[in-house]
Amino acid sequence: MHGFGGVEQLVYEDTDQPALTEPTEAIVKLRAAAINHIDIWNRLGTTGMVTQLPHILGADGAGVVVEVGEQAHNVKKGDAVCLYPPVGCGRCEFCLTGRDFMCVHLRVLGERLEGTYAEYVKIPAENCFAIPAGFSFEEAAAFPLVFITLWRMLFTNARLKPGETLLIIGIGGGVASAALQAAKKIGADVIVTSGSDEKLEQAKFLGADHGINHHKKNFVEETNALTSNRGVDVVLDCVGGEVWQKSLAALTRGGRLVTCGATAGGQPNDDLTAIFSKHLKIYGSTLGSREEFLQLLSFMTVSQIKPIIDRVFPLKEAATAQRYVEEGKQFGKVVLRIGA
Ligand SMILES: [Zn+2]
């Protein structure tokens, strides 16, 4: 990426191969990368996270370790690995208490670190984890960012339990479709909303119990009708904007709202009265801890959940792939195939 702006800023070209600079690092020959919305915001320059140009985008990747620093012992040459995207400073209060994803000097692959839309990436070896059994490189690249995000939101923060009702606003994106899969696997009742009947059908195919077209119907009225006027236990709202207040209204007493984004606007018209009178909890988070990533890897293996992949593009068509994601037509992840 040579500048901030449209997809024309993405150029497929040769650059210097990364070399180890610390004995704790590894070089991974990538076989796949996945596209996330954050890549697009980084390209547009709205995040302020990309500080050097030219820059390589991409927070998600999987491949084979080809070089390891002499102090790195968790992986060896030839290991097939997926990547945990955040890298902490190792010295701040948050890093020292196992929360490096909250580091005050946080660097994430594809933001302050060169990313995964590339044949090779340099990363701390401790960010490399064995690919879950039975996963292809494409599947292994497609899950880390969205699944670690939803894992922390739904299970660590909201403590979603079997038998509870989860409302997912805007099914189709990576986090939303991953949340549907994981919540169904633990036995939650899942209601999803979308403006597309086709996406609602796909969600039902994946196990959603109810689908609401929010362009045609008021989802608060609909969720109340579906829950005998009780409301839902948990709402996943990464949309914000005008939807936010409805999301709060859809919750039952003591309900929890989780958010990891505000695609429709970050300044909702909030109803504070509902928050205290209904004893609501609101959790914001991005990413998750290493411990949560290990829980997640184990869950993926045991549950045999695989990320939903909508389309795969070759690396050199990264610009086309990003445009496809910007159009919002996908259901699940869009992946870049690298090499081979
Ligand atoms: Zn730190």
CSV table of C-alpha atoms in Angstrom, one decimal, residues 2-330:
chain,number,residue,atom,x,y,z
A,2,HIS,CA,1.6,3.2,-1.1
A,3,GLY,CA,-0.8,5.8,0.2
A,4,PHE,CA,-4.2,6.2,1.9
A,5,GLY,CA,-7.4,6.0,-0.1
A,6,GLY,CA,-9.2,3.6,-2.5
A,7,VAL,CA,-8.2,0.0,-3.5
A,8,GLU,CA,-6.0,1.5,-6.2
A,9,GLN,CA,-3.5,2.1,-3.4
A,10,LEU,CA,-2.9,-1.6,-3.2
A,11,VAL,CA,-0.1,-2.6,-5.6
A,12,TYR,CA,1.1,-6.2,-6.1
A,13,GLU,CA,4.9,-6.0,-6.3
A,14,ASP,CA,8.2,-7.2,-5.0
A,15,THR,CA,9.6,-5.9,-1.8
A,16,ASP,CA,12.5,-6.8,0.5
A,17,GLN,CA,12.2,-10.2,2.2
A,18,PRO,CA,11.8,-9.7,6.0
A,19,ALA,CA,14.8,-10.7,8.1
A,20,LEU,CA,15.0,-11.6,11.8
A,21,THR,CA,16.0,-8.7,14.0
A,22,GLU,CA,15.4,-10.3,17.4
A,23,PRO,CA,16.4,-13.8,18.6
A,24,THR,CA,12.7,-14.3,19.8
A,25,GLU,CA,11.2,-13.8,16.3
A,26,ALA,CA,10.2,-16.2,13.5
A,27,ILE,CA,9.7,-15.8,9.8
A,28,VAL,CA,6.6,-17.5,8.4
A,29,LYS,CA,6.2,-18.3,4.7
A,30,LEU,CA,2.5,-17.5,4.3
A,31,ARG,CA,0.1,-19.7,2.4
A,32,ALA,CA,-3.1,-17.7,3.1
A,33,ALA,CA,-4.2,-14.4,4.6
A,34,ALA,CA,-7.8,-13.2,5.4
A,35,ILE,CA,-9.4,-9.9,4.9
A,36,ASN,CA,-10.9,-8.0,7.8
A,37,HIS,CA,-12.7,-4.7,7.8
A,38,ILE,CA,-9.9,-3.2,9.8
A,39,ASP,CA,-7.6,-3.6,6.7
A,40,ILE,CA,-10.0,-1.4,4.7
A,41,TRP,CA,-10.1,1.3,7.4
A,42,ASN,CA,-6.3,1.1,7.7
A,43,ARG,CA,-6.1,1.6,3.9
A,44,LEU,CA,-8.5,4.5,4.0
A,45,GLY,CA,-6.3,6.0,6.8
A,46,THR,CA,-9.2,6.4,9.3
A,47,THR,CA,-7.5,4.5,12.1
A,48,GLY,CA,-4.2,6.3,12.3
A,49,MET,CA,-2.6,2.9,13.0
A,50,VAL,CA,-0.5,2.8,9.8
A,51,THR,CA,2.3,5.3,10.3
A,52,GLN,CA,4.8,4.2,7.6
A,53,LEU,CA,4.4,3.9,3.9
A,54,PRO,CA,4.7,1.8,1.9
A,55,HIS,CA,3.0,-0.7,4.1
A,56,ILE,CA,1.7,-4.3,4.0
A,57,LEU,CA,-1.8,-4.8,5.3
A,58,GLY,CA,-3.3,-7.9,6.9
A,59,ALA,CA,-3.9,-9.1,10.5
A,60,ASP,CA,-4.7,-12.7,9.7
A,61,GLY,CA,-2.4,-15.3,8.2
A,62,ALA,CA,-1.3,-18.9,8.2
A,63,GLY,CA,1.7,-20.7,6.8
A,64,VAL,CA,4.9,-22.6,7.5
A,65,VAL,CA,7.8,-21.4,9.8
A,66,VAL,CA,11.0,-21.1,7.7
A,67,GLU,CA,13.3,-19.4,10.2
A,68,VAL,CA,13.4,-19.2,13.9
A,69,GLY,CA,15.5,-17.0,16.3
A,70,GLU,CA,17.9,-18.8,18.7
A,71,GLN,CA,15.8,-17.8,21.7
A,72,ALA,CA,12.5,-19.0,20.3
A,73,HIS,CA,11.6,-22.5,21.4
A,74,ASN,CA,7.8,-22.8,20.9
A,75,VAL,CA,8.1,-23.4,17.1
A,76,LYS,CA,10.6,-24.9,14.8
A,77,LYS,CA,11.3,-24.8,11.0
A,78,GLY,CA,8.6,-26.6,9.0
A,79,ASP,CA,5.8,-26.1,11.6
A,80,ALA,CA,2.4,-25.2,10.1
A,81,VAL,CA,1.1,-22.2,12.1
A,82,CYS,CA,-1.6,-19.7,12.4
A,83,LEU,CA,-0.9,-16.2,13.8
A,84,TYR,CA,-2.1,-14.5,17.0
A,85,PRO,CA,-2.3,-10.9,15.7
A,86,PRO,CA,-1.5,-8.5,18.7
A,87,VAL,CA,2.0,-7.9,19.9
A,88,GLY,CA,2.6,-6.1,23.2
A,89,CYS,CA,5.6,-4.1,24.5
A,90,GLY,CA,6.2,-6.7,27.3
A,91,ARG,CA,6.9,-3.9,29.8
A,92,CYS,CA,3.7,-2.0,30.5
A,93,GLU,CA,1.2,-2.8,33.3
A,94,PHE,CA,-1.1,-4.6,30.9
A,95,CYS,CA,1.6,-6.8,29.3
A,96,LEU,CA,3.0,-7.7,32.7
A,97,THR,CA,-0.4,-8.9,33.8
A,98,GLY,CA,-1.0,-11.1,30.8
A,99,ARG,CA,-3.1,-8.6,28.9
A,100,ASP,CA,-0.8,-7.7,26.1
A,101,PHE,CA,-3.7,-7.2,23.7
A,102,MET,CA,-4.5,-4.1,25.9
A,103,CYS,CA,-0.9,-2.9,25.7
A,104,VAL,CA,-0.5,0.9,25.7
A,105,HIS,CA,2.0,0.5,22.9
A,106,LEU,CA,0.1,-2.3,21.1
A,107,ARG,CA,1.2,-3.3,17.7
A,108,VAL,CA,-1.0,-5.5,15.5
A,109,LEU,CA,-0.1,-7.3,12.4
A,110,GLY,CA,-1.0,-5.2,9.4
A,111,GLU,CA,-1.1,-2.0,11.5
A,112,ARG,CA,2.1,-0.9,13.3
A,113,LEU,CA,3.6,-4.2,12.1
A,114,GLU,CA,3.9,-5.3,8.4
A,115,GLY,CA,1.0,-7.6,7.7
A,116,THR,CA,0.1,-10.8,6.0
A,117,TYR,CA,-0.8,-9.8,2.4
A,118,ALA,CA,2.6,-11.1,1.6
A,119,GLU,CA,4.7,-14.2,0.9
A,120,TYR,CA,6.7,-13.8,4.1
A,121,VAL,CA,6.0,-12.2,7.5
A,122,LYS,CA,8.2,-11.6,10.5
A,123,ILE,CA,6.5,-12.0,13.9
A,124,PRO,CA,7.4,-12.8,17.5
A,125,ALA,CA,7.6,-16.6,17.6
A,126,GLU,CA,5.3,-16.7,20.6
A,127,ASN,CA,2.6,-15.4,18.3
A,128,CYS,CA,2.8,-18.6,16.2
A,129,PHE,CA,0.4,-21.4,17.2
A,130,ALA,CA,-0.1,-24.8,15.7
A,131,ILE,CA,-2.9,-24.9,13.2
A,132,PRO,CA,-5.9,-26.9,14.6
A,133,ALA,CA,-6.1,-30.4,13.3
A,134,GLY,CA,-7.9,-30.8,10.0
A,135,PHE,CA,-7.7,-27.1,9.1
A,136,SER,CA,-6.5,-26.0,5.7
A,137,PHE,CA,-4.2,-23.0,5.5
A,138,GLU,CA,-7.1,-20.9,4.2
A,139,GLU,CA,-9.3,-22.0,7.2
A,140,ALA,CA,-6.4,-21.4,9.6
A,141,ALA,CA,-6.0,-17.8,8.2
A,142,ALA,CA,-9.7,-17.1,8.3
A,143,PHE,CA,-10.4,-17.6,12.0
A,144,PRO,CA,-8.0,-15.9,14.4
A,145,LEU,CA,-9.1,-12.2,14.4
A,146,VAL,CA,-12.8,-12.7,14.3
A,147,PHE,CA,-13.0,-15.8,16.5
A,148,ILE,CA,-10.7,-14.4,19.3
A,149,THR,CA,-12.8,-11.2,19.2
A,150,LEU,CA,-16.1,-13.1,19.6
A,151,TRP,CA,-14.7,-15.5,22.1
A,152,ARG,CA,-13.8,-12.7,24.5
A,153,MET,CA,-17.0,-10.8,23.8
A,154,LEU,CA,-19.5,-13.7,24.2
A,155,PHE,CA,-17.8,-16.1,26.6
A,156,THR,CA,-15.4,-14.0,28.8
A,157,ASN,CA,-17.3,-10.8,28.9
A,158,ALA,CA,-21.0,-11.6,28.4
A,159,ARG,CA,-20.7,-15.2,29.8
A,160,LEU,CA,-23.2,-16.5,27.3
A,161,LYS,CA,-24.7,-19.8,28.6
A,162,PRO,CA,-26.5,-22.8,27.0
A,163,GLY,CA,-30.2,-22.1,26.8
A,164,GLU,CA,-29.8,-18.3,26.8
A,165,THR,CA,-31.0,-16.2,23.8
A,166,LEU,CA,-28.4,-14.3,21.7
A,167,LEU,CA,-29.4,-11.6,19.2
A,168,ILE,CA,-26.8,-10.9,16.5
A,169,ILE,CA,-27.2,-7.6,14.7
A,170,GLY,CA,-26.2,-7.8,11.0
A,171,ILE,CA,-25.4,-11.4,10.2
A,172,GLY,CA,-23.0,-11.9,7.3
A,173,GLY,CA,-19.7,-10.3,8.6
A,174,GLY,CA,-16.9,-12.4,9.9
A,175,VAL,CA,-17.5,-11.8,13.6
A,176,ALA,CA,-21.2,-12.2,13.4
A,177,SER,CA,-21.1,-15.5,11.4
A,178,ALA,CA,-18.4,-16.8,13.8
A,179,ALA,CA,-20.6,-15.8,16.8
A,180,LEU,CA,-23.5,-17.7,15.3
A,181,GLN,CA,-21.5,-20.9,14.9
A,182,ALA,CA,-20.0,-20.7,18.4
A,183,ALA,CA,-23.2,-19.8,20.2
A,184,LYS,CA,-25.1,-22.6,18.5
A,185,LYS,CA,-22.4,-25.1,19.4
A,186,ILE,CA,-22.8,-24.3,23.1
A,187,GLY,CA,-26.6,-24.6,22.9
A,188,ALA,CA,-27.8,-21.0,22.9
A,189,ASP,CA,-30.9,-19.8,21.0
A,190,VAL,CA,-29.8,-17.5,18.3
A,191,ILE,CA,-31.8,-14.7,16.6
A,192,VAL,CA,-30.1,-12.9,13.7
A,193,THR,CA,-30.9,-9.7,11.8
A,194,SER,CA,-30.0,-8.7,8.3
A,195,GLY,CA,-31.3,-6.4,5.5
A,196,SER,CA,-30.9,-9.3,3.1
A,197,ASP,CA,-33.3,-12.3,3.0
A,198,GLU,CA,-30.6,-14.3,1.3
A,199,LYS,CA,-28.2,-13.8,4.2
A,200,LEU,CA,-31.0,-14.7,6.7
A,201,GLU,CA,-31.5,-18.0,4.8
A,202,GLN,CA,-27.8,-18.7,4.9
A,203,ALA,CA,-27.8,-18.0,8.6
A,204,LYS,CA,-30.7,-20.5,9.1
A,205,PHE,CA,-28.8,-23.1,7.2
A,206,LEU,CA,-25.9,-22.5,9.7
A,207,GLY,CA,-28.3,-23.1,12.7
A,208,ALA,CA,-29.8,-19.7,13.4
A,209,ASP,CA,-33.2,-20.3,15.2
A,210,HIS,CA,-34.8,-17.1,13.9
A,211,GLY,CA,-34.0,-14.5,11.2
A,212,ILE,CA,-35.4,-10.9,11.1
A,213,ASN,CA,-35.1,-8.7,8.1
A,214,HIS,CA,-34.5,-5.3,9.8
A,215,HIS,CA,-35.4,-3.4,6.7
A,216,LYS,CA,-38.9,-4.9,6.8
A,217,LYS,CA,-39.6,-5.3,10.5
A,218,ASN,CA,-38.7,-3.7,13.8
A,219,PHE,CA,-36.4,-6.2,15.5
A,220,VAL,CA,-37.3,-5.1,19.0
A,221,GLU,CA,-40.9,-6.0,18.4
A,222,GLU,CA,-39.9,-9.2,16.7
A,223,THR,CA,-37.5,-10.3,19.5
A,224,ASN,CA,-40.1,-9.5,22.1
A,225,ALA,CA,-42.6,-11.6,20.3
A,226,LEU,CA,-40.1,-14.5,20.0
A,227,THR,CA,-39.3,-14.3,23.8
A,228,SER,CA,-42.8,-13.9,25.3
A,229,ASN,CA,-42.0,-10.2,25.9
A,230,ARG,CA,-39.1,-11.1,28.0
A,231,GLY,CA,-36.3,-9.8,25.8
A,232,VAL,CA,-32.9,-11.5,24.9
A,233,ASP,CA,-30.1,-12.2,27.3
A,234,VAL,CA,-27.2,-11.0,25.1
A,235,VAL,CA,-27.0,-8.7,22.1
A,236,LEU,CA,-24.0,-8.6,19.8
A,237,ASP,CA,-24.1,-5.1,18.2
A,238,CYS,CA,-21.0,-4.1,16.2
A,239,VAL,CA,-23.2,-1.7,14.1
A,240,GLY,CA,-24.0,1.1,16.6
A,241,GLY,CA,-25.5,4.3,15.2
A,242,GLU,CA,-29.2,4.4,15.2
A,243,VAL,CA,-29.4,0.6,16.0
A,244,TRP,CA,-27.7,1.0,19.4
A,245,GLN,CA,-30.8,2.1,21.3
A,246,LYS,CA,-32.9,-0.7,19.8
A,247,SER,CA,-30.2,-3.2,20.8
A,248,LEU,CA,-30.5,-2.0,24.4
A,249,ALA,CA,-34.3,-2.1,24.1
A,250,ALA,CA,-34.2,-5.7,23.0
A,251,LEU,CA,-32.4,-6.9,26.2
A,252,THR,CA,-34.1,-8.5,29.1
A,253,ARG,CA,-33.4,-7.3,32.7
A,254,GLY,CA,-29.8,-8.0,33.6
A,255,GLY,CA,-29.0,-8.4,29.9
A,256,ARG,CA,-25.6,-7.9,28.3
A,257,LEU,CA,-24.6,-6.0,25.2
A,258,VAL,CA,-21.3,-6.6,23.6
A,259,THR,CA,-19.7,-4.5,20.9
A,260,CYS,CA,-16.5,-4.5,18.9
A,261,GLY,CA,-17.3,-2.0,16.3
A,262,ALA,CA,-19.6,0.9,15.2
A,263,THR,CA,-19.9,0.6,11.5
A,264,ALA,CA,-23.1,2.8,11.4
A,265,GLY,CA,-21.6,5.5,13.7
A,266,GLY,CA,-19.8,5.9,17.0
A,267,GLN,CA,-22.2,8.4,18.7
A,268,PRO,CA,-25.5,6.7,19.3
A,269,ASN,CA,-28.4,8.4,20.9
A,270,ASP,CA,-28.1,6.4,24.1
A,271,ASP,CA,-30.9,5.8,26.6
A,272,LEU,CA,-29.1,5.8,30.0
A,273,THR,CA,-32.3,5.2,31.9
A,274,ALA,CA,-32.7,1.8,30.4
A,275,ILE,CA,-29.1,0.9,31.3
A,276,PHE,CA,-29.6,1.3,35.1
A,277,SER,CA,-33.3,0.6,35.4
A,278,LYS,CA,-32.9,-2.7,33.5
A,279,HIS,CA,-29.6,-3.5,35.2
A,280,LEU,CA,-27.9,-3.8,31.8
A,281,LYS,CA,-24.2,-4.4,31.2
A,282,ILE,CA,-22.2,-3.1,28.2
A,283,TYR,CA,-18.9,-4.7,27.3
A,284,GLY,CA,-16.6,-3.3,24.7
A,285,SER,CA,-13.6,-5.2,23.5
A,286,THR,CA,-11.2,-5.9,20.6
A,287,LEU,CA,-9.1,-9.0,20.2
A,288,GLY,CA,-8.4,-11.1,23.2
A,289,SER,CA,-5.7,-12.6,25.4
A,290,ARG,CA,-3.2,-15.4,24.6
A,291,GLU,CA,-5.1,-17.5,27.2
A,292,GLU,CA,-8.3,-16.9,25.4
A,293,PHE,CA,-6.6,-17.7,22.1
A,294,LEU,CA,-5.5,-21.1,23.5
A,295,GLN,CA,-9.1,-21.8,24.8
A,296,LEU,CA,-10.3,-20.9,21.4
A,297,LEU,CA,-7.9,-23.2,19.6
A,298,SER,CA,-8.9,-26.1,21.8
A,299,PHE,CA,-12.6,-25.2,21.2
A,300,MET,CA,-12.1,-25.2,17.5
A,301,THR,CA,-10.5,-28.6,17.6
A,302,VAL,CA,-13.0,-30.2,20.0
A,303,SER,CA,-16.1,-28.6,18.4
A,304,GLN,CA,-14.9,-29.1,14.8
A,305,ILE,CA,-16.2,-25.7,13.9
A,306,LYS,CA,-14.5,-24.2,10.9
A,307,PRO,CA,-14.7,-20.6,9.8
A,308,ILE,CA,-17.1,-19.9,7.0
A,309,ILE,CA,-15.2,-18.9,3.8
A,310,ASP,CA,-17.2,-17.0,1.3
A,311,ARG,CA,-14.6,-16.6,-1.4
A,312,VAL,CA,-10.9,-17.1,-2.0
A,313,PHE,CA,-8.8,-14.7,-4.2
A,314,PRO,CA,-5.2,-15.0,-5.2
A,315,LEU,CA,-2.9,-12.6,-3.4
A,316,LYS,CA,-2.3,-10.5,-6.5
A,317,GLU,CA,-6.1,-9.7,-6.5
A,318,ALA,CA,-6.1,-8.3,-3.0
A,319,ALA,CA,-7.5,-5.0,-4.3
A,320,THR,CA,-10.5,-6.8,-6.0
A,321,ALA,CA,-11.0,-8.9,-2.8
A,322,GLN,CA,-11.1,-5.8,-0.6
A,323,ARG,CA,-13.6,-4.1,-3.0
A,324,TYR,CA,-15.7,-7.2,-2.7
A,325,VAL,CA,-15.7,-7.0,1.1
A,326,GLU,CA,-16.5,-3.2,0.9
A,327,GLU,CA,-19.6,-4.0,-1.1
A,328,GLY,CA,-20.7,-6.2,1.9
A,329,LYS,CA,-22.0,-9.1,-0.2
A,330,GLN,CA,-20.0,-11.8,1.5
